[in-house]
CSV table of C-alpha atoms and ligand atoms in Angstrom, one decimal:
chain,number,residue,atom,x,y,z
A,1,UNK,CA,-17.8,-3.7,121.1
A,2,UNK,CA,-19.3,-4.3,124.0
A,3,UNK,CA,-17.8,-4.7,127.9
A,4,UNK,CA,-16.7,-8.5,128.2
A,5,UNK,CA,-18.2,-10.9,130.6
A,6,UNK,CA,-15.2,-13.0,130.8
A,7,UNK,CA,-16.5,-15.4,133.4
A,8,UNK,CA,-18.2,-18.1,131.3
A,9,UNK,CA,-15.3,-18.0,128.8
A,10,UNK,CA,-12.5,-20.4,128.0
A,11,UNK,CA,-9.2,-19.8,130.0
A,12,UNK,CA,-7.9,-18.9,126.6
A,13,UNK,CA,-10.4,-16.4,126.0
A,14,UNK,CA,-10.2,-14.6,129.4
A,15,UNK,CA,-6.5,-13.9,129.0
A,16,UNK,CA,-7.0,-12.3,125.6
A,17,UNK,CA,-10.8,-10.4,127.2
A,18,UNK,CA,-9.8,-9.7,130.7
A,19,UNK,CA,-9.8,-6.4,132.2
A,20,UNK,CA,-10.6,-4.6,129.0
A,21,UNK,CA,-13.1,-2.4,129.8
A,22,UNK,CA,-14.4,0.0,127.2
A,23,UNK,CA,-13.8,2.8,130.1
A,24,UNK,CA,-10.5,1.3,131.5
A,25,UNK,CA,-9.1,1.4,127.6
A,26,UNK,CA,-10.9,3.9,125.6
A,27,UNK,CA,-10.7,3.3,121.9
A,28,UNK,CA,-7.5,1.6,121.8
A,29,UNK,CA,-7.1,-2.4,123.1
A,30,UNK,CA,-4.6,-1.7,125.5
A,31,UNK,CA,-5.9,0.0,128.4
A,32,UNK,CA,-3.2,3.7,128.7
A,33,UNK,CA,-0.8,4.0,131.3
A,34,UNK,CA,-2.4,6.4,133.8
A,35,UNK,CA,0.5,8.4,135.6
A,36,UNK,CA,-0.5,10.0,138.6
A,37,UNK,CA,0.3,10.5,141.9
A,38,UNK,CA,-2.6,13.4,142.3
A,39,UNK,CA,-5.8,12.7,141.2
A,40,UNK,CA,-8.2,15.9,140.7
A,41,UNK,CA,-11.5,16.6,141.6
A,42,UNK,CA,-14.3,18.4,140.1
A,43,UNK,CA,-15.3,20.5,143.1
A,44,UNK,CA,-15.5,19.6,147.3
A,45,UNK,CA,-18.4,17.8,147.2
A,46,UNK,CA,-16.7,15.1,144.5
A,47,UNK,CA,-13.5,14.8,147.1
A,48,UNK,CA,-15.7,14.5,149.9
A,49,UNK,CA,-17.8,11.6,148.2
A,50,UNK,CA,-14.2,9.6,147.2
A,51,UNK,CA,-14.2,9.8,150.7
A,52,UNK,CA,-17.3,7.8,151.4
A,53,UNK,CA,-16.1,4.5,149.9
A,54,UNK,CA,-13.0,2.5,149.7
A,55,UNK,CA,-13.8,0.8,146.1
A,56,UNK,CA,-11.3,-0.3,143.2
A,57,UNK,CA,-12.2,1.2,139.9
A,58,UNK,CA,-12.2,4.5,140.7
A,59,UNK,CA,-10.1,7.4,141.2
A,60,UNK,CA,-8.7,8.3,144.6
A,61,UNK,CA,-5.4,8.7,145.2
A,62,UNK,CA,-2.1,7.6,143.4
A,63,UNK,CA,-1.2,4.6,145.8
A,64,UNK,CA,-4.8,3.1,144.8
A,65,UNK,CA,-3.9,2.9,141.3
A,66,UNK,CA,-5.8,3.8,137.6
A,67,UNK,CA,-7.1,2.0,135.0
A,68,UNK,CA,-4.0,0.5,134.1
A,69,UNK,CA,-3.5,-1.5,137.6
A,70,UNK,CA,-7.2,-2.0,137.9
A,71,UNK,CA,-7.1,-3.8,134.7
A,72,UNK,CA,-4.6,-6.2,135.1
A,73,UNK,CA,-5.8,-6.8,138.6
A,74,UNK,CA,-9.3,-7.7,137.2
A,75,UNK,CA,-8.0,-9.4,134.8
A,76,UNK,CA,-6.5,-11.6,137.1
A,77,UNK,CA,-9.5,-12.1,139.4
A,78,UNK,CA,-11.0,-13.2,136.0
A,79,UNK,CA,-8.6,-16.1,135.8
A,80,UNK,CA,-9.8,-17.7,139.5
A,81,UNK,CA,-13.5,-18.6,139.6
A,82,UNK,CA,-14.7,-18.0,142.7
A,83,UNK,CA,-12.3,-14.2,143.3
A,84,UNK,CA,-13.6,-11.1,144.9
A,85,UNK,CA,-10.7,-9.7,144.1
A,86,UNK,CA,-6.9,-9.1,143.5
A,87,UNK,CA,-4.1,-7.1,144.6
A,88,UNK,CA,-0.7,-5.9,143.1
A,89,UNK,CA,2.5,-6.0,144.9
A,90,UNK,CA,5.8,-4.3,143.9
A,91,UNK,CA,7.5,-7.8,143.9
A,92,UNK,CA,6.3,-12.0,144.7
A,93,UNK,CA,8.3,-11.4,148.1
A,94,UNK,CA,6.2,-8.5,148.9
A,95,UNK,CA,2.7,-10.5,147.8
A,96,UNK,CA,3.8,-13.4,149.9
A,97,UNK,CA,4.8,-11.3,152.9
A,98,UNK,CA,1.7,-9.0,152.9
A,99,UNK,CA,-1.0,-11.6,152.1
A,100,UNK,CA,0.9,-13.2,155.2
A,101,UNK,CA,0.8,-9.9,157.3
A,102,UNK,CA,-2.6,-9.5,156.7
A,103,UNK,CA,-3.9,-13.0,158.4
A,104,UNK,CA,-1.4,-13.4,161.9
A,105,UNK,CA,-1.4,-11.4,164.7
A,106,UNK,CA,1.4,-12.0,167.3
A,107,UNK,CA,0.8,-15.7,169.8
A,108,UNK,CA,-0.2,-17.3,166.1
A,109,UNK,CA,1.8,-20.5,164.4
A,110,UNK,CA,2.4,-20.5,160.7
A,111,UNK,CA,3.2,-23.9,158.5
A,112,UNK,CA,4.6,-24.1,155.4
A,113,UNK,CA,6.3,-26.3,153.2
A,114,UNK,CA,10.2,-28.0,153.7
A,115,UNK,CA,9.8,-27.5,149.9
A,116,UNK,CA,9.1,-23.2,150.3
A,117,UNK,CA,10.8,-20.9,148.2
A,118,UNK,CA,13.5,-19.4,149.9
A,119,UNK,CA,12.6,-16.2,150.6
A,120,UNK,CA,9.4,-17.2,152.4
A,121,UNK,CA,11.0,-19.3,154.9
A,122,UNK,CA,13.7,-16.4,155.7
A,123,UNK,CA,10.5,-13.8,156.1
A,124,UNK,CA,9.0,-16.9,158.4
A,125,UNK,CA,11.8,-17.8,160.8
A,126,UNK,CA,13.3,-13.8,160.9
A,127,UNK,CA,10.6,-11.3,160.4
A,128,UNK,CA,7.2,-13.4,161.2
A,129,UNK,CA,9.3,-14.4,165.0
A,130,UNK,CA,10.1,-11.0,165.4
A,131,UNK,CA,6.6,-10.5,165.8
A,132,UNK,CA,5.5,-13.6,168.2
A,133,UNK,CA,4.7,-15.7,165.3
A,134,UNK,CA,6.4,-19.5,165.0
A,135,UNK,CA,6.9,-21.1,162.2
A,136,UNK,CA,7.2,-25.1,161.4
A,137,UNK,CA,7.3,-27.1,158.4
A,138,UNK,CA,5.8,-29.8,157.1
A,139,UNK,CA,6.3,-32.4,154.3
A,140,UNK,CA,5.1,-31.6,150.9
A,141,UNK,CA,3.8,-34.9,151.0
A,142,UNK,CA,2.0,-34.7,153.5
A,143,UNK,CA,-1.4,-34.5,152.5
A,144,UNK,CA,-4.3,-34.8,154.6
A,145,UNK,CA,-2.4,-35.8,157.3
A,146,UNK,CA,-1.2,-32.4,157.9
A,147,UNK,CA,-4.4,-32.1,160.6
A,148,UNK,CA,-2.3,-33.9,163.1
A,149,UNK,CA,0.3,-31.2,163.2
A,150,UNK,CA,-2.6,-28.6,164.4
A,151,UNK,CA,-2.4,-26.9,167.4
A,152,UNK,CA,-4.6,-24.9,168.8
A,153,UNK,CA,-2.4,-21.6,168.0
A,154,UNK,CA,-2.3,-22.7,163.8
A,155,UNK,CA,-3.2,-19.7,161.8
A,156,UNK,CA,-2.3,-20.3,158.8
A,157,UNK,CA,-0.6,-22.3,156.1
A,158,UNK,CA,1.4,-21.5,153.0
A,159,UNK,CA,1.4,-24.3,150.8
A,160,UNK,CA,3.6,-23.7,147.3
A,161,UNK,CA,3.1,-26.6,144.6
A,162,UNK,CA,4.9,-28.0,142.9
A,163,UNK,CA,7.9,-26.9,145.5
A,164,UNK,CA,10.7,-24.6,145.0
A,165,UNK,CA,14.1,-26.8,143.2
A,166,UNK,CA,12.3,-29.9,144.2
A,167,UNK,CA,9.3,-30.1,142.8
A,168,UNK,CA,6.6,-32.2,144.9
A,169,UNK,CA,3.2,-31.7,144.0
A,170,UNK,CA,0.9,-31.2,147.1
A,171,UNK,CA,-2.2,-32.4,147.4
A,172,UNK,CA,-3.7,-29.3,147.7
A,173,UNK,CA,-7.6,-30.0,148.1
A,174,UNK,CA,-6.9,-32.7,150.8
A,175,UNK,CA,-5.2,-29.8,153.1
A,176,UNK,CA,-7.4,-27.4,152.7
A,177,UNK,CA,-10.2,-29.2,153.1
A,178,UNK,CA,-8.6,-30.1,156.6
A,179,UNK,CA,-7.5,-26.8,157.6
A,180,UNK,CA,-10.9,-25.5,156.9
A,181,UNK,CA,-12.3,-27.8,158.3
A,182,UNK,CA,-10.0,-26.6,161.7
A,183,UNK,CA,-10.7,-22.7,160.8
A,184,UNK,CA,-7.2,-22.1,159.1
A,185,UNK,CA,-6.5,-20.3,156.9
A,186,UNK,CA,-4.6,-21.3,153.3
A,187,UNK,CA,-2.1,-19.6,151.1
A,188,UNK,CA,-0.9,-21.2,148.1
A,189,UNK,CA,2.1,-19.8,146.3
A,190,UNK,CA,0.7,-20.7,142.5
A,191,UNK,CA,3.6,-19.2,140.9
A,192,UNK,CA,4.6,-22.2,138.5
A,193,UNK,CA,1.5,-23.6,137.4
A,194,UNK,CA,-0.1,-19.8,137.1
A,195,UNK,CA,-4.1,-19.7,138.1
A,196,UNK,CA,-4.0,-20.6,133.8
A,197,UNK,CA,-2.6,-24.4,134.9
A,198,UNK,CA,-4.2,-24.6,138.6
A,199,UNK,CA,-7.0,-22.7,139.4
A,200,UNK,CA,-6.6,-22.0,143.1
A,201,UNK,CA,-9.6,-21.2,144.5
A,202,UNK,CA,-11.9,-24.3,142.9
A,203,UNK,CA,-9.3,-26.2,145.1
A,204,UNK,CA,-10.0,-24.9,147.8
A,205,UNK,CA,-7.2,-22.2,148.8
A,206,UNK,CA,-8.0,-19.1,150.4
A,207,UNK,CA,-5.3,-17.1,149.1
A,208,UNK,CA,-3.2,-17.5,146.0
A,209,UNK,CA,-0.5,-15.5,145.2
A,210,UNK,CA,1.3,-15.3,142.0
A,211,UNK,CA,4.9,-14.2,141.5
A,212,UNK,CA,3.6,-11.9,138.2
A,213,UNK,CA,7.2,-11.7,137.6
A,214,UNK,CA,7.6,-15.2,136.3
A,215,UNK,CA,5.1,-16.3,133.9
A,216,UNK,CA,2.4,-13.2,134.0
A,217,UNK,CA,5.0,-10.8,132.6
A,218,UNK,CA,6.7,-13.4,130.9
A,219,UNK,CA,9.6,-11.1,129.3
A,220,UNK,CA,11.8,-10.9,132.5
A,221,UNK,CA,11.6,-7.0,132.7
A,222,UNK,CA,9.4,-6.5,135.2
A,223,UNK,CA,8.9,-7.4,138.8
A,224,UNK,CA,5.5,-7.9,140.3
A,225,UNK,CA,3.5,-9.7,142.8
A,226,UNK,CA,-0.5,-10.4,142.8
A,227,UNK,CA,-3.0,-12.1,145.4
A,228,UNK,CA,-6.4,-13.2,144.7
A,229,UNK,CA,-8.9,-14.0,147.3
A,230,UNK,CA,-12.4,-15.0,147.8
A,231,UNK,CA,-14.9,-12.2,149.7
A,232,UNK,CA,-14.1,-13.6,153.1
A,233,UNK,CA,-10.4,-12.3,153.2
A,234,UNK,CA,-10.9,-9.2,150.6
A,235,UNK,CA,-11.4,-6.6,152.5
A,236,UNK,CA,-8.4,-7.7,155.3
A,237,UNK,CA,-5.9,-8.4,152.4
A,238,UNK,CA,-6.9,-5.0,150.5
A,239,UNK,CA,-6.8,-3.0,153.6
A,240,UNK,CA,-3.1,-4.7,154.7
A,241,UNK,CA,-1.8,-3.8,151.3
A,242,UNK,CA,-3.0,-0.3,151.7
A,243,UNK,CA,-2.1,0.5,155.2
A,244,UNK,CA,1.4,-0.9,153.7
A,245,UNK,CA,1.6,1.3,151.3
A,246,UNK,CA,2.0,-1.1,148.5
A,247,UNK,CA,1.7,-0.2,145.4
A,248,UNK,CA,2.6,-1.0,141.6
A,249,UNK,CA,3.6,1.7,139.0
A,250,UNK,CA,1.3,1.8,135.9
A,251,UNK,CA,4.1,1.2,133.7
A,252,UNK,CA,5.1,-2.2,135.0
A,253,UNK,CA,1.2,-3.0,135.6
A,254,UNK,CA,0.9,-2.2,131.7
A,255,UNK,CA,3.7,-4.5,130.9
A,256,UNK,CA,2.0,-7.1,133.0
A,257,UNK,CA,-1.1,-7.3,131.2
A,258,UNK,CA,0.9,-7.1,128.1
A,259,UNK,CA,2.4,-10.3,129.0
A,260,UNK,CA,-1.1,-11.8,130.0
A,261,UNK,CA,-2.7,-11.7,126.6
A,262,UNK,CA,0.1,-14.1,125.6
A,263,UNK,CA,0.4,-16.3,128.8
A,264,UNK,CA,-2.6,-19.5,127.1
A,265,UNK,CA,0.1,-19.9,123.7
A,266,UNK,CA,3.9,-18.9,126.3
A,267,UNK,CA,2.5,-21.2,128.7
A,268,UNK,CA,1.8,-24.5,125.8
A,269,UNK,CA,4.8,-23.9,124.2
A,270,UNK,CA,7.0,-23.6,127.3
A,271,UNK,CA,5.1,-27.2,128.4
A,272,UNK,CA,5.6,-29.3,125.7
A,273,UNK,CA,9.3,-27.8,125.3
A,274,UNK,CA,10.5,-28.7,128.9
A,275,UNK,CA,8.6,-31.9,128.1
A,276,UNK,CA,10.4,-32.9,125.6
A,277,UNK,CA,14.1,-32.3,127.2
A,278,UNK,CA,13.1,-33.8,130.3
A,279,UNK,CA,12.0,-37.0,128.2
A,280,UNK,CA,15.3,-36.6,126.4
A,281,UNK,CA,17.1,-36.2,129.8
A,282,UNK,CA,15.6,-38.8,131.1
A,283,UNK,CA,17.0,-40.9,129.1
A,284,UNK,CA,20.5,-39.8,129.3
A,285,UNK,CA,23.2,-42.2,131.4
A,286,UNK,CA,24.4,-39.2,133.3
A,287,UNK,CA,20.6,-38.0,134.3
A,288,UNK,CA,19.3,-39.5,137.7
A,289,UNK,CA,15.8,-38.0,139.0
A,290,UNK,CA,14.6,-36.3,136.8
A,291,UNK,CA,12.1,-33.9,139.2
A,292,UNK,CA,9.5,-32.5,136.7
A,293,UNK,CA,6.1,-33.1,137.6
A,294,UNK,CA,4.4,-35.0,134.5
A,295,UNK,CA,7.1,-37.3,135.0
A,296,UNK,CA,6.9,-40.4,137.5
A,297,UNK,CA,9.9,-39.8,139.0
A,298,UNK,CA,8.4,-36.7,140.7
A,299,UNK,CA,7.2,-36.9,144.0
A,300,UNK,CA,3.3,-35.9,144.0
A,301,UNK,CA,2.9,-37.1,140.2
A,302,UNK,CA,-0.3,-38.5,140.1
A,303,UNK,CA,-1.5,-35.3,142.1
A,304,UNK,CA,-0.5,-33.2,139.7
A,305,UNK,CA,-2.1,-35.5,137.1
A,306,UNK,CA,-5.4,-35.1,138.8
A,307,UNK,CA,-5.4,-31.3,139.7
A,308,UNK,CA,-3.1,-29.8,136.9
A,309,UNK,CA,-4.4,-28.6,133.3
A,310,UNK,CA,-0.8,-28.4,132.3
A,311,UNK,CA,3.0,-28.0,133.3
A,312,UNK,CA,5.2,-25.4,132.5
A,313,UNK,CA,8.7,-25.0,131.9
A,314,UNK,CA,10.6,-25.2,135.1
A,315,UNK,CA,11.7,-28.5,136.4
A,316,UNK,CA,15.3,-30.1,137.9
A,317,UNK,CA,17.2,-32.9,137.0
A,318,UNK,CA,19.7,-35.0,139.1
A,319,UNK,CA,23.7,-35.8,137.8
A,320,UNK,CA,23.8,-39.2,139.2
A,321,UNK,CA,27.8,-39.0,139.7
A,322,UNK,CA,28.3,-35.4,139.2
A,323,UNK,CA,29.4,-33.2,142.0
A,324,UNK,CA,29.7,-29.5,142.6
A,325,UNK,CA,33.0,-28.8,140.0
A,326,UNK,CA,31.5,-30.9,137.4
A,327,UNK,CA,27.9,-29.4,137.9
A,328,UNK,CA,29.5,-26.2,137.6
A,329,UNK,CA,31.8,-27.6,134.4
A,330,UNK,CA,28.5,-28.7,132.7
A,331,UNK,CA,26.2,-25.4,133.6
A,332,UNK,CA,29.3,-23.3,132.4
A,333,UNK,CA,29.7,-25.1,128.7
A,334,UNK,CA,25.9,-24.0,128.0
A,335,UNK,CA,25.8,-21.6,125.5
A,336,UNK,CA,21.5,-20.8,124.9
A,337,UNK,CA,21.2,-21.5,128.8
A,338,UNK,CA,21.6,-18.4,130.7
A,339,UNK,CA,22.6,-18.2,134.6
A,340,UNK,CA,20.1,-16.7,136.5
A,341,UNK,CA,17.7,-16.9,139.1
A,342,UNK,CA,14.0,-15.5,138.2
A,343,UNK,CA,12.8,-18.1,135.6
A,344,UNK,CA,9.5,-17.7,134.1
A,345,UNK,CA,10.9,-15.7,130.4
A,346,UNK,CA,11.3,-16.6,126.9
A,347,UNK,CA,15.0,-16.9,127.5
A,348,UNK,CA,16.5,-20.9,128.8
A,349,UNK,CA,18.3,-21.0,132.1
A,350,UNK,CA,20.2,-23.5,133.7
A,351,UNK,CA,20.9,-22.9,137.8
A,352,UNK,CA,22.6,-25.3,140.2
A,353,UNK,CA,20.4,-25.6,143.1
A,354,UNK,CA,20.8,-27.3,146.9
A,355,UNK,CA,17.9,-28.1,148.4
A,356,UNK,CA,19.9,-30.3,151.0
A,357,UNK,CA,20.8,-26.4,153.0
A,358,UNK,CA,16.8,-25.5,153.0
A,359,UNK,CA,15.1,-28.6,155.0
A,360,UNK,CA,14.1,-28.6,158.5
A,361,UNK,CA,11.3,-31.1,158.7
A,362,UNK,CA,12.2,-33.6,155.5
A,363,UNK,CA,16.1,-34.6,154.5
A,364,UNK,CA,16.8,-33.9,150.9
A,365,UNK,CA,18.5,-37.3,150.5
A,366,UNK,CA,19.5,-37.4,146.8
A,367,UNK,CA,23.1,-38.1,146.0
A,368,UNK,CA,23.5,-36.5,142.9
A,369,UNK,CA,23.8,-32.6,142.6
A,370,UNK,CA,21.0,-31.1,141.2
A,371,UNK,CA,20.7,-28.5,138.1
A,372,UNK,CA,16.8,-26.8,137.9
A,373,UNK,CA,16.2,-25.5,134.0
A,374,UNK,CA,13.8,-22.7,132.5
A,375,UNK,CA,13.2,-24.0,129.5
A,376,UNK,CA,12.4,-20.9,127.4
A,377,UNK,CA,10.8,-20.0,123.9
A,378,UNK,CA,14.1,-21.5,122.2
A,379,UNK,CA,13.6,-24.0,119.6
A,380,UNK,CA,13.9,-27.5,121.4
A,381,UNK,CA,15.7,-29.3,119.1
A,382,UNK,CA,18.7,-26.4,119.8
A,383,UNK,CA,18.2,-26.2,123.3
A,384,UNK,CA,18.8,-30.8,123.4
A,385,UNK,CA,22.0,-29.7,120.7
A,386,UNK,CA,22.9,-27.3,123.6
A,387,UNK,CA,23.0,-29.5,126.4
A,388,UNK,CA,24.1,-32.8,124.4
A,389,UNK,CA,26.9,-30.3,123.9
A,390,UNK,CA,27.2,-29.9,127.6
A,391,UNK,CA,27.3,-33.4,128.5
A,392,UNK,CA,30.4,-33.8,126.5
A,393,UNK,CA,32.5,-31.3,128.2
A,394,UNK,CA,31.2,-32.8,131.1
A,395,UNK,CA,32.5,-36.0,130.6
A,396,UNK,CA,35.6,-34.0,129.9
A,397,UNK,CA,36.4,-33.1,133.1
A,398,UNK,CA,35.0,-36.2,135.0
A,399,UNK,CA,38.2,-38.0,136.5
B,1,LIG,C1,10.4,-15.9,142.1
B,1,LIG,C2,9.5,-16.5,143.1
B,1,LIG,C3,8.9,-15.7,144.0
B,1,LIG,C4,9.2,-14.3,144.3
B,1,LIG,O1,8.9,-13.4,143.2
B,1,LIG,P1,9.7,-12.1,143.0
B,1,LIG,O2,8.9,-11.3,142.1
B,1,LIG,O3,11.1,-12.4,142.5
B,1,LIG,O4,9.9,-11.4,144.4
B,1,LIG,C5,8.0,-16.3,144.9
B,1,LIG,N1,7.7,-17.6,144.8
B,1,LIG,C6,8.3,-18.4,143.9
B,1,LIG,C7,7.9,-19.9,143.8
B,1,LIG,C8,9.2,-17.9,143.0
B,1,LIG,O5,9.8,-18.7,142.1
């Protein structure tokens, strides 16, 4: 069999083809996993010539990886028309923080999203100050409009759509078409929709980073992070990663791509089961918002109806007269719903979340508390018995 040229392919196609060259894998379809700290060279003159060039794909050092990471990571710059490349980070924190690293210098102003996840804003307002860097937020509806909060110190701006627990969609193209057209830089944190569902660079990001943890690896047993960029910040993200010393073992990067080839059919089935419950929520008495974005009730729907090739599993929903005991009381009677944080498996989760404690530049002003659900590989019809289950206890304990 020949090398693949992925690019003209079907998305479909290019997670199954990606990566898989005959001299990454051998004879086998998955390419090895390459332990190796040291990498040996034929004689002085070989060494000396690895240190000419600074190029992925071949063998160096440990920290720069083997076939195994350069696989997944060209698999990855497969997915995003438009990539010179992409790098691997140990975790989505540490792809978000780095790509960030890599673009401010001290006297520069960052903004993101009211809607960011979590961990960004804390790495913003602690670590990105400690360096001279300010941060300020902006509505994730903000669109084009966003120009008028440029001043001449704005770097940079980390976009994430839809948003973390609330789920706006952003209208991505309209931003960074005016940031570019102001010389700033755009990151995108494209970890729900995957580049599978929202291609980031054809909209006109700079940067998009993936938390490979979620949906890449897809079996919630392994962490990763990965950034893909066009040729103009290549060589300044790969270098920043380097000079960080970040790096991913080949047995996680394995499990990665082993995840990808299953990401087109995990990603289809996880859409049209969160689909159906939040049509089936939707019409439950005790459901307010129901904050998923193929829904109307999401803020940003019809964006997400222009720019998205699908949804995927993760959305919120609103308990119109719940509170905090009976969220909990509701949550806690779930038996196929799980409790946990990082979403993106084949398991079903269910997670009360605040989004009222995380605003600075929008007010959260929904009364209900809100519940955000993974909705797994589960069969739906179990997962609706599941939580029609749940809705009676928690009509148990309303007074
Ligand atoms: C989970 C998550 C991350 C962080 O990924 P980790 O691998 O857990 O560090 C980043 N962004 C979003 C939107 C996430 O949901």
């Amino acid at each position: 069999m020949a090398d693949h040229d992925s690019g003209s392919k079907k998305p479909a196609t290019q997670v199954v083809t990606g990566g898989r060259r005959k001299n990454w894998t051998g004879a086998v379809v998955n390419p090895p996993v390459w332990r190796g700290s040291t990498h040996l060279y034929d004689d002085v003159a070989h060494l000396r010539e690895g240190l000419k060039s600074n190029d992925d794909g071949r063998f160096f050092y440990g920290r720069r990886g083997s076939p195994t990471q350069w696989s997944l990571a060209a698999a990855l710059t497969e997915m995003e028309p438009g990539a010179a490349g992409t790098m691997l980070y140990p975790s989505g924190v540490a792809a978000i923080s780095c790509s960030l690293l890599a673009v401010l210098k001290p006297g520069d102003e960052i903004l993101l999203t009211d809607s960011s996840y979590d961990p960004s804003r804390s790495f913003a307002d602690a670590f990105l100050k400690r360096m001279g860097i300010t941060a300020r937020y902006y509505d994730p509806l903000i669109g084009a409009e966003i120009a008028d909060l440029f001043s001449p110190a704005t770097r940079a701006i980390l976009m994430e759509s839809p948003g973390s627990l609330t789920f706006e969609v952003q209208d991505v193209p309209a931003i960074c078409e005016a940031a570019s057209a102001a010389g700033i830089v755009t990151l995108l944190d494209n970890t729900w929709a995957t580049s599978h569902f929202f291609p980031a660079l054809e909209k006109g990001v700079d940067i998009a980073i993936t938390a490979a943890t979620k949906y890449i690896v897809g079996h919630s047993d392994v962490m990763m992070g990965a950034v893909t960029t066009h040729g103009k910040y290549w060589t300044r993200l790969r270098r920043t990663a380097q000079q960080l010393g970040q790096v991913v073992s080949p047995d996680d990067a394995y499990l990665a791509a082993r995840g990808l080839r299953t990401l087109d059919v995990r990603l289809r089935q996880h859409e049209a089961s969160a689909l159906k419950m939040a049509h089936w929520l939707k019409e439950r008495p005790e459901v307010g918002l129901v904050l998923h974005p193929a829904l109307p009730d999401c803020p940003g729907h019809d964006i997400w109806k222009r720019d998205f090739k699908g949804a995927s599993g993760l959305f919120s929903f609103e308990l119109a007269d719940g509170d905090d005991q009976t969220r909990a009381a509701f949550i806690d009677a779930l038996e196929l719903f799980g409790i946990g944080y990082s979403w993106g498996g084949f398991e079903s989760l269910a997670l009360p979340v605040d989004p009222k404690k995380h605003r600075t530049a929008t007010q959260w002003q929904q009364k209900g508390p809100l519940v955000r659900l993974n909705i797994g590989l589960e069969h739906p019809d179990d997962l609706i018995a599941d939580l029609a289950k749940a809705f009676e206890h928690y009509h148990s304990v309303q007074s």
